[in-house]
Amino acid sequence: MITMNALKSAIAPKIRMVIGSILFGSIFLAANCFAQQTPTRAGSITQAESQQSEKVPLEQLLGYYQLPNKVAFIAFELKDNVLFAKQLWDNKAYQLTQINETNFESKEEGYKIEFLKDSSGQFAHAKLLGRIMTTKVGFDPRIIKQLSAAQIKKLEGTYVLKDDTSLEMAIRSSANGLTLKQLWDNKEIAFAPRSETFFLNEDGTFPLTFLLSDGEAVQVTCFEDDVWLKAK
C-alpha cells in the first residue's frame, strides 16, 4: 500500500488530502473486496433459473480487469476448464462457479461476480459484490511494455491541473518510459508503460492514464479522477 511519504512526494499540497482519501479508500476496498465480505445467499439465483439460462463460453471472460482506483487489477483465468478470479495485488485466487450466463459465485465463499457487455456486445466489465465496477483492459499490468520513441514523444508536454491552473507538471521521455516533474517543488517520479496510454511508477502505486486525440495526448489522469490538461 502507498505510504503517506510517497503520497506527499507525488501529489501537490492543495490536492493531497482529496486524492489521498480517494487512493487509500479505493486500495483498501480493492484489497478487501473479497476477503472482508460476509457471504450471503439472500436473493441468490436458484438452480432452476441457472438451468434455464445459457452459459457463455468462459474464454470470452478471460483477461485483466482494472478497479476504479486504477492501480489494482483482477485476472480471470482458466485452469482445467474452471474459471478463477486472481487478485494481482496479493495473488489470492478464488475458484468460481457459473450460476447463469453472466453471473458467478466464488465456490467456497459465495462472493458474487457479474460480467457485463459493452455497446458492441463484448464483455468489458465485471461487477464485484454487486457494487465494485471493474473494466477489462488489453494489457498485462505486471509486464512493462516496450514503446517506440515516437509513442513516448507524443505524451510529452506541460500539463495543468484542471481544477487549479496554478499547478503544473512536466512530462518528458526517459530511458525506461516517462519522467514526471512537479513544477511546484521540482520533485521527479519515473514511470514505465504497461500500454501505450497507461503507466505506473516503480512500486505500482501511482498510475497515469493518458487520453489521446488524433494520436496526440490531450490530458492525463492521475489515480482515479485527478485530471491534468496538456498545455498548448
PDB file of C-alpha atoms in Angstrom:
ATOM      1  CA  MET A   1       0.000   0.000   0.000  1.00  0.00           C
ATOM      2  CA  ILE A   2       1.174   3.510  -0.729  1.00  0.00           C
ATOM      3  CA  THR A   3       2.679   5.348   2.256  1.00  0.00           C
ATOM      4  CA  MET A   4       1.942   8.928   3.279  1.00  0.00           C
ATOM      5  CA  ASN A   5       5.551   9.886   2.465  1.00  0.00           C
ATOM      6  CA  ALA A   6       5.158   8.551  -1.058  1.00  0.00           C
ATOM      7  CA  LEU A   7       1.844  10.329  -1.366  1.00  0.00           C
ATOM      8  CA  LYS A   8       3.405  13.648  -0.299  1.00  0.00           C
ATOM      9  CA  SER A   9       6.138  13.306  -2.883  1.00  0.00           C
ATOM     10  CA  ALA A  10       3.635  12.657  -5.661  1.00  0.00           C
ATOM     11  CA  ILE A  11       0.703  14.988  -5.021  1.00  0.00           C
ATOM     12  CA  ALA A  12       0.513  18.776  -4.738  1.00  0.00           C
ATOM     13  CA  PRO A  13      -0.249  20.060  -1.204  1.00  0.00           C
ATOM     14  CA  LYS A  14      -3.514  21.680  -2.293  1.00  0.00           C
ATOM     15  CA  ILE A  15      -4.974  18.390  -3.522  1.00  0.00           C
ATOM     16  CA  ARG A  16      -3.129  15.877  -1.341  1.00  0.00           C
ATOM     17  CA  MET A  17      -5.928  15.276   1.163  1.00  0.00           C
ATOM     18  CA  VAL A  18      -8.582  14.827  -1.522  1.00  0.00           C
ATOM     19  CA  ILE A  19      -6.564  12.460  -3.692  1.00  0.00           C
ATOM     20  CA  GLY A  20      -5.169  10.676  -0.653  1.00  0.00           C
ATOM     21  CA  SER A  21      -8.626   9.831   0.601  1.00  0.00           C
ATOM     22  CA  ILE A  22      -9.610   8.518  -2.835  1.00  0.00           C
ATOM     23  CA  LEU A  23      -6.486   6.396  -3.177  1.00  0.00           C
ATOM     24  CA  PHE A  24      -6.452   4.975   0.335  1.00  0.00           C
ATOM     25  CA  GLY A  25     -10.161   4.239   0.273  1.00  0.00           C
ATOM     26  CA  SER A  26     -10.004   2.600  -3.127  1.00  0.00           C
ATOM     27  CA  ILE A  27      -6.948   0.476  -2.349  1.00  0.00           C
ATOM     28  CA  PHE A  28      -8.491  -0.606   0.955  1.00  0.00           C
ATOM     29  CA  LEU A  29     -11.641  -1.568  -0.884  1.00  0.00           C
ATOM     30  CA  ALA A  30      -9.632  -3.432  -3.501  1.00  0.00           C
ATOM     31  CA  ALA A  31      -7.508  -5.314  -1.008  1.00  0.00           C
ATOM     32  CA  ASN A  32     -10.587  -6.377   0.888  1.00  0.00           C
ATOM     33  CA  CYS A  33     -13.138  -6.643  -1.896  1.00  0.00           C
ATOM     34  CA  PHE A  34     -13.480 -10.369  -1.427  1.00  0.00           C
ATOM     35  CA  ALA A  35     -11.854 -11.248   1.868  1.00  0.00           C
ATOM     36  CA  GLN A  36     -13.773  -8.836   4.097  1.00  0.00           C
ATOM     37  CA  GLN A  37     -17.245  -9.520   2.795  1.00  0.00           C
ATOM     38  CA  THR A  38     -19.726 -11.665   4.662  1.00  0.00           C
ATOM     39  CA  PRO A  39     -21.178 -14.212   2.254  1.00  0.00           C
ATOM     40  CA  THR A  40     -24.906 -14.028   1.807  1.00  0.00           C
ATOM     41  CA  ARG A  41     -27.217 -16.238  -0.151  1.00  0.00           C
ATOM     42  CA  ALA A  42     -30.187 -13.898   0.095  1.00  0.00           C
ATOM     43  CA  GLY A  43     -31.595 -13.324  -3.360  1.00  0.00           C
ATOM     44  CA  SER A  44     -29.313 -15.914  -4.915  1.00  0.00           C
ATOM     45  CA  ILE A  45     -30.239 -17.238  -8.329  1.00  0.00           C
ATOM     46  CA  THR A  46     -31.958 -20.581  -8.000  1.00  0.00           C
ATOM     47  CA  GLN A  47     -30.775 -23.788  -9.603  1.00  0.00           C
ATOM     48  CA  ALA A  48     -33.873 -23.819 -11.828  1.00  0.00           C
ATOM     49  CA  GLU A  49     -33.061 -20.347 -13.116  1.00  0.00           C
ATOM     50  CA  SER A  50     -29.491 -21.447 -13.705  1.00  0.00           C
ATOM     51  CA  GLN A  51     -30.545 -24.442 -15.770  1.00  0.00           C
ATOM     52  CA  GLN A  52     -32.810 -22.268 -17.947  1.00  0.00           C
ATOM     53  CA  SER A  53     -30.002 -19.858 -18.827  1.00  0.00           C
ATOM     54  CA  GLU A  54     -27.418 -20.428 -21.479  1.00  0.00           C
ATOM     55  CA  LYS A  55     -23.816 -20.358 -20.307  1.00  0.00           C
ATOM     56  CA  VAL A  56     -21.424 -18.029 -22.060  1.00  0.00           C
ATOM     57  CA  PRO A  57     -18.110 -19.557 -23.217  1.00  0.00           C
ATOM     58  CA  LEU A  58     -15.634 -18.859 -20.431  1.00  0.00           C
ATOM     59  CA  GLU A  59     -12.956 -17.801 -22.913  1.00  0.00           C
ATOM     60  CA  GLN A  60     -14.941 -14.599 -23.567  1.00  0.00           C
ATOM     61  CA  LEU A  61     -14.477 -13.549 -19.937  1.00  0.00           C
ATOM     62  CA  LEU A  62     -10.737 -14.051 -19.576  1.00  0.00           C
ATOM     63  CA  GLY A  63      -8.330 -11.173 -19.116  1.00  0.00           C
ATOM     64  CA  TYR A  64      -7.291  -8.386 -16.787  1.00  0.00           C
ATOM     65  CA  TYR A  65      -9.847  -6.096 -15.161  1.00  0.00           C
ATOM     66  CA  GLN A  66      -8.925  -2.752 -13.609  1.00  0.00           C
ATOM     67  CA  LEU A  67     -10.517  -1.488 -10.401  1.00  0.00           C
ATOM     68  CA  PRO A  68     -11.679   2.151 -10.103  1.00  0.00           C
ATOM     69  CA  ASN A  69      -8.506   3.263  -8.276  1.00  0.00           C
ATOM     70  CA  LYS A  70      -6.526   2.354 -11.452  1.00  0.00           C
ATOM     71  CA  VAL A  71      -3.745   0.600  -9.506  1.00  0.00           C
ATOM     72  CA  ALA A  72      -5.467  -2.684  -8.595  1.00  0.00           C
ATOM     73  CA  PHE A  73      -6.294  -5.451 -11.070  1.00  0.00           C
ATOM     74  CA  ILE A  74      -8.063  -8.811 -11.070  1.00  0.00           C
ATOM     75  CA  ALA A  75      -7.209 -11.506 -13.593  1.00  0.00           C
ATOM     76  CA  PHE A  76      -9.818 -14.030 -14.720  1.00  0.00           C
ATOM     77  CA  GLU A  77      -8.057 -17.233 -15.747  1.00  0.00           C
ATOM     78  CA  LEU A  78      -8.949 -20.771 -16.809  1.00  0.00           C
ATOM     79  CA  LYS A  79      -7.401 -23.779 -15.099  1.00  0.00           C
ATOM     80  CA  ASP A  80      -8.592 -27.201 -16.231  1.00  0.00           C
ATOM     81  CA  ASN A  81     -11.689 -25.546 -17.723  1.00  0.00           C
ATOM     82  CA  VAL A  82     -12.539 -23.893 -14.397  1.00  0.00           C
ATOM     83  CA  LEU A  83     -12.699 -20.091 -14.073  1.00  0.00           C
ATOM     84  CA  PHE A  84     -10.649 -18.415 -11.333  1.00  0.00           C
ATOM     85  CA  ALA A  85     -10.505 -14.795 -10.161  1.00  0.00           C
ATOM     86  CA  LYS A  86      -6.993 -13.808  -9.101  1.00  0.00           C
ATOM     87  CA  GLN A  87      -6.225 -10.628  -7.158  1.00  0.00           C
ATOM     88  CA  LEU A  88      -2.930  -9.376  -8.596  1.00  0.00           C
ATOM     89  CA  TRP A  89      -2.028  -7.339  -5.503  1.00  0.00           C
ATOM     90  CA  ASP A  90      -1.718 -10.456  -3.323  1.00  0.00           C
ATOM     91  CA  ASN A  91      -2.088 -13.331  -5.844  1.00  0.00           C
ATOM     92  CA  LYS A  92      -5.035 -14.779  -3.943  1.00  0.00           C
ATOM     93  CA  ALA A  93      -7.215 -16.830  -6.293  1.00  0.00           C
ATOM     94  CA  TYR A  94     -10.899 -17.737  -5.998  1.00  0.00           C
ATOM     95  CA  GLN A  95     -12.478 -20.657  -7.847  1.00  0.00           C
ATOM     96  CA  LEU A  96     -15.731 -19.561  -9.482  1.00  0.00           C
ATOM     97  CA  THR A  97     -18.969 -21.396 -10.139  1.00  0.00           C
ATOM     98  CA  GLN A  98     -21.151 -20.289 -13.059  1.00  0.00           C
ATOM     99  CA  ILE A  99     -24.715 -19.567 -11.930  1.00  0.00           C
ATOM    100  CA  ASN A 100     -26.155 -18.410 -15.249  1.00  0.00           C
ATOM    101  CA  GLU A 101     -24.933 -16.733 -18.450  1.00  0.00           C
ATOM    102  CA  THR A 102     -23.199 -13.792 -16.789  1.00  0.00           C
ATOM    103  CA  ASN A 103     -23.293 -14.410 -13.034  1.00  0.00           C
ATOM    104  CA  PHE A 104     -20.748 -16.320 -10.978  1.00  0.00           C
ATOM    105  CA  GLU A 105     -20.001 -17.023  -7.335  1.00  0.00           C
ATOM    106  CA  SER A 106     -16.770 -17.972  -5.622  1.00  0.00           C
ATOM    107  CA  LYS A 107     -17.082 -21.651  -4.784  1.00  0.00           C
ATOM    108  CA  GLU A 108     -16.136 -21.502  -1.119  1.00  0.00           C
ATOM    109  CA  GLU A 109     -17.306 -18.037  -0.054  1.00  0.00           C
ATOM    110  CA  GLY A 110     -20.285 -17.232  -2.268  1.00  0.00           C
ATOM    111  CA  TYR A 111     -18.861 -13.866  -3.378  1.00  0.00           C
ATOM    112  CA  LYS A 112     -20.756 -12.639  -6.428  1.00  0.00           C
ATOM    113  CA  ILE A 113     -19.355 -11.528  -9.787  1.00  0.00           C
ATOM    114  CA  GLU A 114     -21.412 -10.328 -12.732  1.00  0.00           C
ATOM    115  CA  PHE A 115     -19.900  -9.865 -16.207  1.00  0.00           C
ATOM    116  CA  LEU A 116     -21.328  -7.052 -18.319  1.00  0.00           C
ATOM    117  CA  LYS A 117     -21.197  -6.330 -22.049  1.00  0.00           C
ATOM    118  CA  ASP A 118     -20.455  -3.021 -23.768  1.00  0.00           C
ATOM    119  CA  SER A 119     -22.457  -1.486 -26.630  1.00  0.00           C
ATOM    120  CA  SER A 120     -20.675  -3.737 -29.134  1.00  0.00           C
ATOM    121  CA  GLY A 121     -21.757  -6.882 -27.319  1.00  0.00           C
ATOM    122  CA  GLN A 122     -18.319  -7.721 -25.923  1.00  0.00           C
ATOM    123  CA  PHE A 123     -17.722  -8.459 -22.257  1.00  0.00           C
ATOM    124  CA  ALA A 124     -15.976  -5.324 -20.981  1.00  0.00           C
ATOM    125  CA  HIS A 125     -16.771  -5.109 -17.259  1.00  0.00           C
ATOM    126  CA  ALA A 126     -17.042  -7.267 -14.178  1.00  0.00           C
ATOM    127  CA  LYS A 127     -19.069  -6.099 -11.192  1.00  0.00           C
ATOM    128  CA  LEU A 128     -17.735  -7.442  -7.903  1.00  0.00           C
ATOM    129  CA  LEU A 129     -20.035  -7.966  -4.914  1.00  0.00           C
ATOM    130  CA  GLY A 130     -22.784  -6.049  -6.687  1.00  0.00           C
ATOM    131  CA  ARG A 131     -21.063  -2.662  -6.359  1.00  0.00           C
ATOM    132  CA  ILE A 132     -17.404  -2.540  -7.480  1.00  0.00           C
ATOM    133  CA  MET A 133     -17.246  -1.985 -11.237  1.00  0.00           C
ATOM    134  CA  THR A 134     -14.066  -3.141 -12.958  1.00  0.00           C
ATOM    135  CA  THR A 135     -13.088  -2.544 -16.588  1.00  0.00           C
ATOM    136  CA  LYS A 136     -11.353  -5.013 -18.871  1.00  0.00           C
ATOM    137  CA  VAL A 137      -8.011  -3.829 -20.251  1.00  0.00           C
ATOM    138  CA  GLY A 138      -5.978  -5.113 -23.163  1.00  0.00           C
ATOM    139  CA  PHE A 139      -2.669  -5.463 -21.334  1.00  0.00           C
ATOM    140  CA  ASP A 140      -0.990  -7.361 -18.521  1.00  0.00           C
ATOM    141  CA  PRO A 141      -0.352  -4.750 -15.791  1.00  0.00           C
ATOM    142  CA  ARG A 142       2.554  -6.799 -14.437  1.00  0.00           C
ATOM    143  CA  ILE A 143       4.575  -6.534 -17.656  1.00  0.00           C
ATOM    144  CA  ILE A 144       6.389  -3.402 -18.829  1.00  0.00           C
ATOM    145  CA  LYS A 145       5.552  -2.739 -22.472  1.00  0.00           C
ATOM    146  CA  GLN A 146       8.202  -1.621 -24.917  1.00  0.00           C
ATOM    147  CA  LEU A 147       7.085   1.545 -26.711  1.00  0.00           C
ATOM    148  CA  SER A 148       8.752   3.309 -29.621  1.00  0.00           C
ATOM    149  CA  ALA A 149      10.368   6.715 -29.234  1.00  0.00           C
ATOM    150  CA  ALA A 150       7.527   8.178 -31.283  1.00  0.00           C
ATOM    151  CA  GLN A 151       4.877   6.676 -28.993  1.00  0.00           C
ATOM    152  CA  ILE A 152       6.595   8.140 -25.937  1.00  0.00           C
ATOM    153  CA  LYS A 153       7.235  11.509 -27.590  1.00  0.00           C
ATOM    154  CA  LYS A 154       3.540  12.252 -28.175  1.00  0.00           C
ATOM    155  CA  LEU A 155       2.908  12.072 -24.415  1.00  0.00           C
ATOM    156  CA  GLU A 156       5.483  14.744 -23.567  1.00  0.00           C
ATOM    157  CA  GLY A 157       4.425  18.224 -22.544  1.00  0.00           C
ATOM    158  CA  THR A 158       3.384  20.502 -19.729  1.00  0.00           C
ATOM    159  CA  TYR A 159       0.128  19.566 -18.016  1.00  0.00           C
ATOM    160  CA  VAL A 160      -2.061  21.888 -15.926  1.00  0.00           C
ATOM    161  CA  LEU A 161      -4.398  20.670 -13.191  1.00  0.00           C
ATOM    162  CA  LYS A 162      -7.955  21.059 -14.469  1.00  0.00           C
ATOM    163  CA  ASP A 163      -9.299  22.191 -11.080  1.00  0.00           C
ATOM    164  CA  ASP A 164      -6.376  24.510 -10.227  1.00  0.00           C
ATOM    165  CA  THR A 165      -4.463  26.032 -13.139  1.00  0.00           C
ATOM    166  CA  SER A 166      -1.732  27.298 -10.804  1.00  0.00           C
ATOM    167  CA  LEU A 167      -0.421  23.730 -10.564  1.00  0.00           C
ATOM    168  CA  GLU A 168       1.663  22.382 -13.450  1.00  0.00           C
ATOM    169  CA  MET A 169       3.790  19.323 -14.139  1.00  0.00           C
ATOM    170  CA  ALA A 170       6.151  18.488 -16.972  1.00  0.00           C
ATOM    171  CA  ILE A 171       6.258  15.027 -18.529  1.00  0.00           C
ATOM    172  CA  ARG A 172       9.304  14.013 -20.536  1.00  0.00           C
ATOM    173  CA  SER A 173      10.577  10.797 -22.106  1.00  0.00           C
ATOM    174  CA  SER A 174      13.215   8.755 -20.310  1.00  0.00           C
ATOM    175  CA  ALA A 175      15.253   5.630 -20.963  1.00  0.00           C
ATOM    176  CA  ASN A 176      12.551   3.409 -19.449  1.00  0.00           C
ATOM    177  CA  GLY A 177       9.407   5.399 -20.163  1.00  0.00           C
ATOM    178  CA  LEU A 178       8.463   8.778 -18.715  1.00  0.00           C
ATOM    179  CA  THR A 179       9.606  11.170 -16.015  1.00  0.00           C
ATOM    180  CA  LEU A 180       7.066  13.412 -14.316  1.00  0.00           C
ATOM    181  CA  LYS A 181       8.405  16.629 -12.757  1.00  0.00           C
ATOM    182  CA  GLN A 182       6.184  18.534 -10.337  1.00  0.00           C
ATOM    183  CA  LEU A 183       6.874  22.159 -11.199  1.00  0.00           C
ATOM    184  CA  TRP A 184       5.710  23.426  -7.816  1.00  0.00           C
ATOM    185  CA  ASP A 185       8.506  21.601  -5.960  1.00  0.00           C
ATOM    186  CA  ASN A 186      10.726  20.125  -8.739  1.00  0.00           C
ATOM    187  CA  LYS A 187      10.293  16.555  -7.481  1.00  0.00           C
ATOM    188  CA  GLU A 188      10.569  13.876 -10.162  1.00  0.00           C
ATOM    189  CA  ILE A 189       8.881  10.481 -10.463  1.00  0.00           C
ATOM    190  CA  ALA A 190       9.732   7.768 -13.011  1.00  0.00           C
ATOM    191  CA  PHE A 191       7.047   5.765 -14.813  1.00  0.00           C
ATOM    192  CA  ALA A 192       7.140   2.671 -17.019  1.00  0.00           C
ATOM    193  CA  PRO A 193       4.477   1.817 -19.627  1.00  0.00           C
ATOM    194  CA  ARG A 194       2.018  -1.069 -19.376  1.00  0.00           C
ATOM    195  CA  SER A 195       0.282   0.041 -22.559  1.00  0.00           C
ATOM    196  CA  GLU A 196       0.512   2.937 -24.981  1.00  0.00           C
ATOM    197  CA  THR A 197      -1.545   5.099 -22.625  1.00  0.00           C
ATOM    198  CA  PHE A 198      -1.189   3.559 -19.132  1.00  0.00           C
ATOM    199  CA  PHE A 199       1.902   3.950 -16.933  1.00  0.00           C
ATOM    200  CA  LEU A 200       2.841   3.004 -13.369  1.00  0.00           C
ATOM    201  CA  ASN A 201       5.582   4.242 -11.069  1.00  0.00           C
ATOM    202  CA  GLU A 202       8.198   1.843  -9.711  1.00  0.00           C
ATOM    203  CA  ASP A 203       6.170   0.400  -6.834  1.00  0.00           C
ATOM    204  CA  GLY A 204       2.912   0.306  -8.803  1.00  0.00           C
ATOM    205  CA  THR A 205       1.001   2.729  -6.573  1.00  0.00           C
ATOM    206  CA  PHE A 206       0.879   5.824  -8.821  1.00  0.00           C
ATOM    207  CA  PRO A 207      -0.990   5.370 -12.132  1.00  0.00           C
ATOM    208  CA  LEU A 208      -1.033   7.683 -15.152  1.00  0.00           C
ATOM    209  CA  THR A 209      -3.754   7.275 -17.788  1.00  0.00           C
ATOM    210  CA  PHE A 210      -3.361   9.351 -20.949  1.00  0.00           C
ATOM    211  CA  LEU A 211      -6.166  10.394 -23.266  1.00  0.00           C
ATOM    212  CA  LEU A 212      -5.237  10.683 -26.945  1.00  0.00           C
ATOM    213  CA  SER A 213      -6.948  12.713 -29.648  1.00  0.00           C
ATOM    214  CA  ASP A 214      -5.824  12.345 -33.271  1.00  0.00           C
ATOM    215  CA  GLY A 215      -2.807  10.428 -31.990  1.00  0.00           C
ATOM    216  CA  GLU A 216      -1.656  13.134 -29.570  1.00  0.00           C
ATOM    217  CA  ALA A 217      -2.036  13.312 -25.806  1.00  0.00           C
ATOM    218  CA  VAL A 218      -4.538  15.938 -24.640  1.00  0.00           C
ATOM    219  CA  GLN A 219      -4.803  15.039 -20.960  1.00  0.00           C
ATOM    220  CA  VAL A 220      -3.518  12.683 -18.302  1.00  0.00           C
ATOM    221  CA  THR A 221      -5.420  11.363 -15.280  1.00  0.00           C
ATOM    222  CA  CYS A 222      -3.557  10.543 -12.074  1.00  0.00           C
ATOM    223  CA  PHE A 223      -5.220   7.933  -9.871  1.00  0.00           C
ATOM    224  CA  GLU A 224      -8.984   7.839 -10.394  1.00  0.00           C
ATOM    225  CA  ASP A 225     -10.099  11.342 -11.374  1.00  0.00           C
ATOM    226  CA  ASP A 226      -7.236  13.825 -10.899  1.00  0.00           C
ATOM    227  CA  VAL A 227      -7.294  15.325 -14.419  1.00  0.00           C
ATOM    228  CA  TRP A 228      -4.438  17.344 -15.940  1.00  0.00           C
ATOM    229  CA  LEU A 229      -4.864  19.086 -19.305  1.00  0.00           C
ATOM    230  CA  LYS A 230      -1.988  19.381 -21.748  1.00  0.00           C
ATOM    231  CA  ALA A 231      -0.935  23.000 -22.283  1.00  0.00           C
ATOM    232  CA  LYS A 232      -0.940  24.170 -25.904  1.00  0.00           C
TER     233      LYS A 232
END
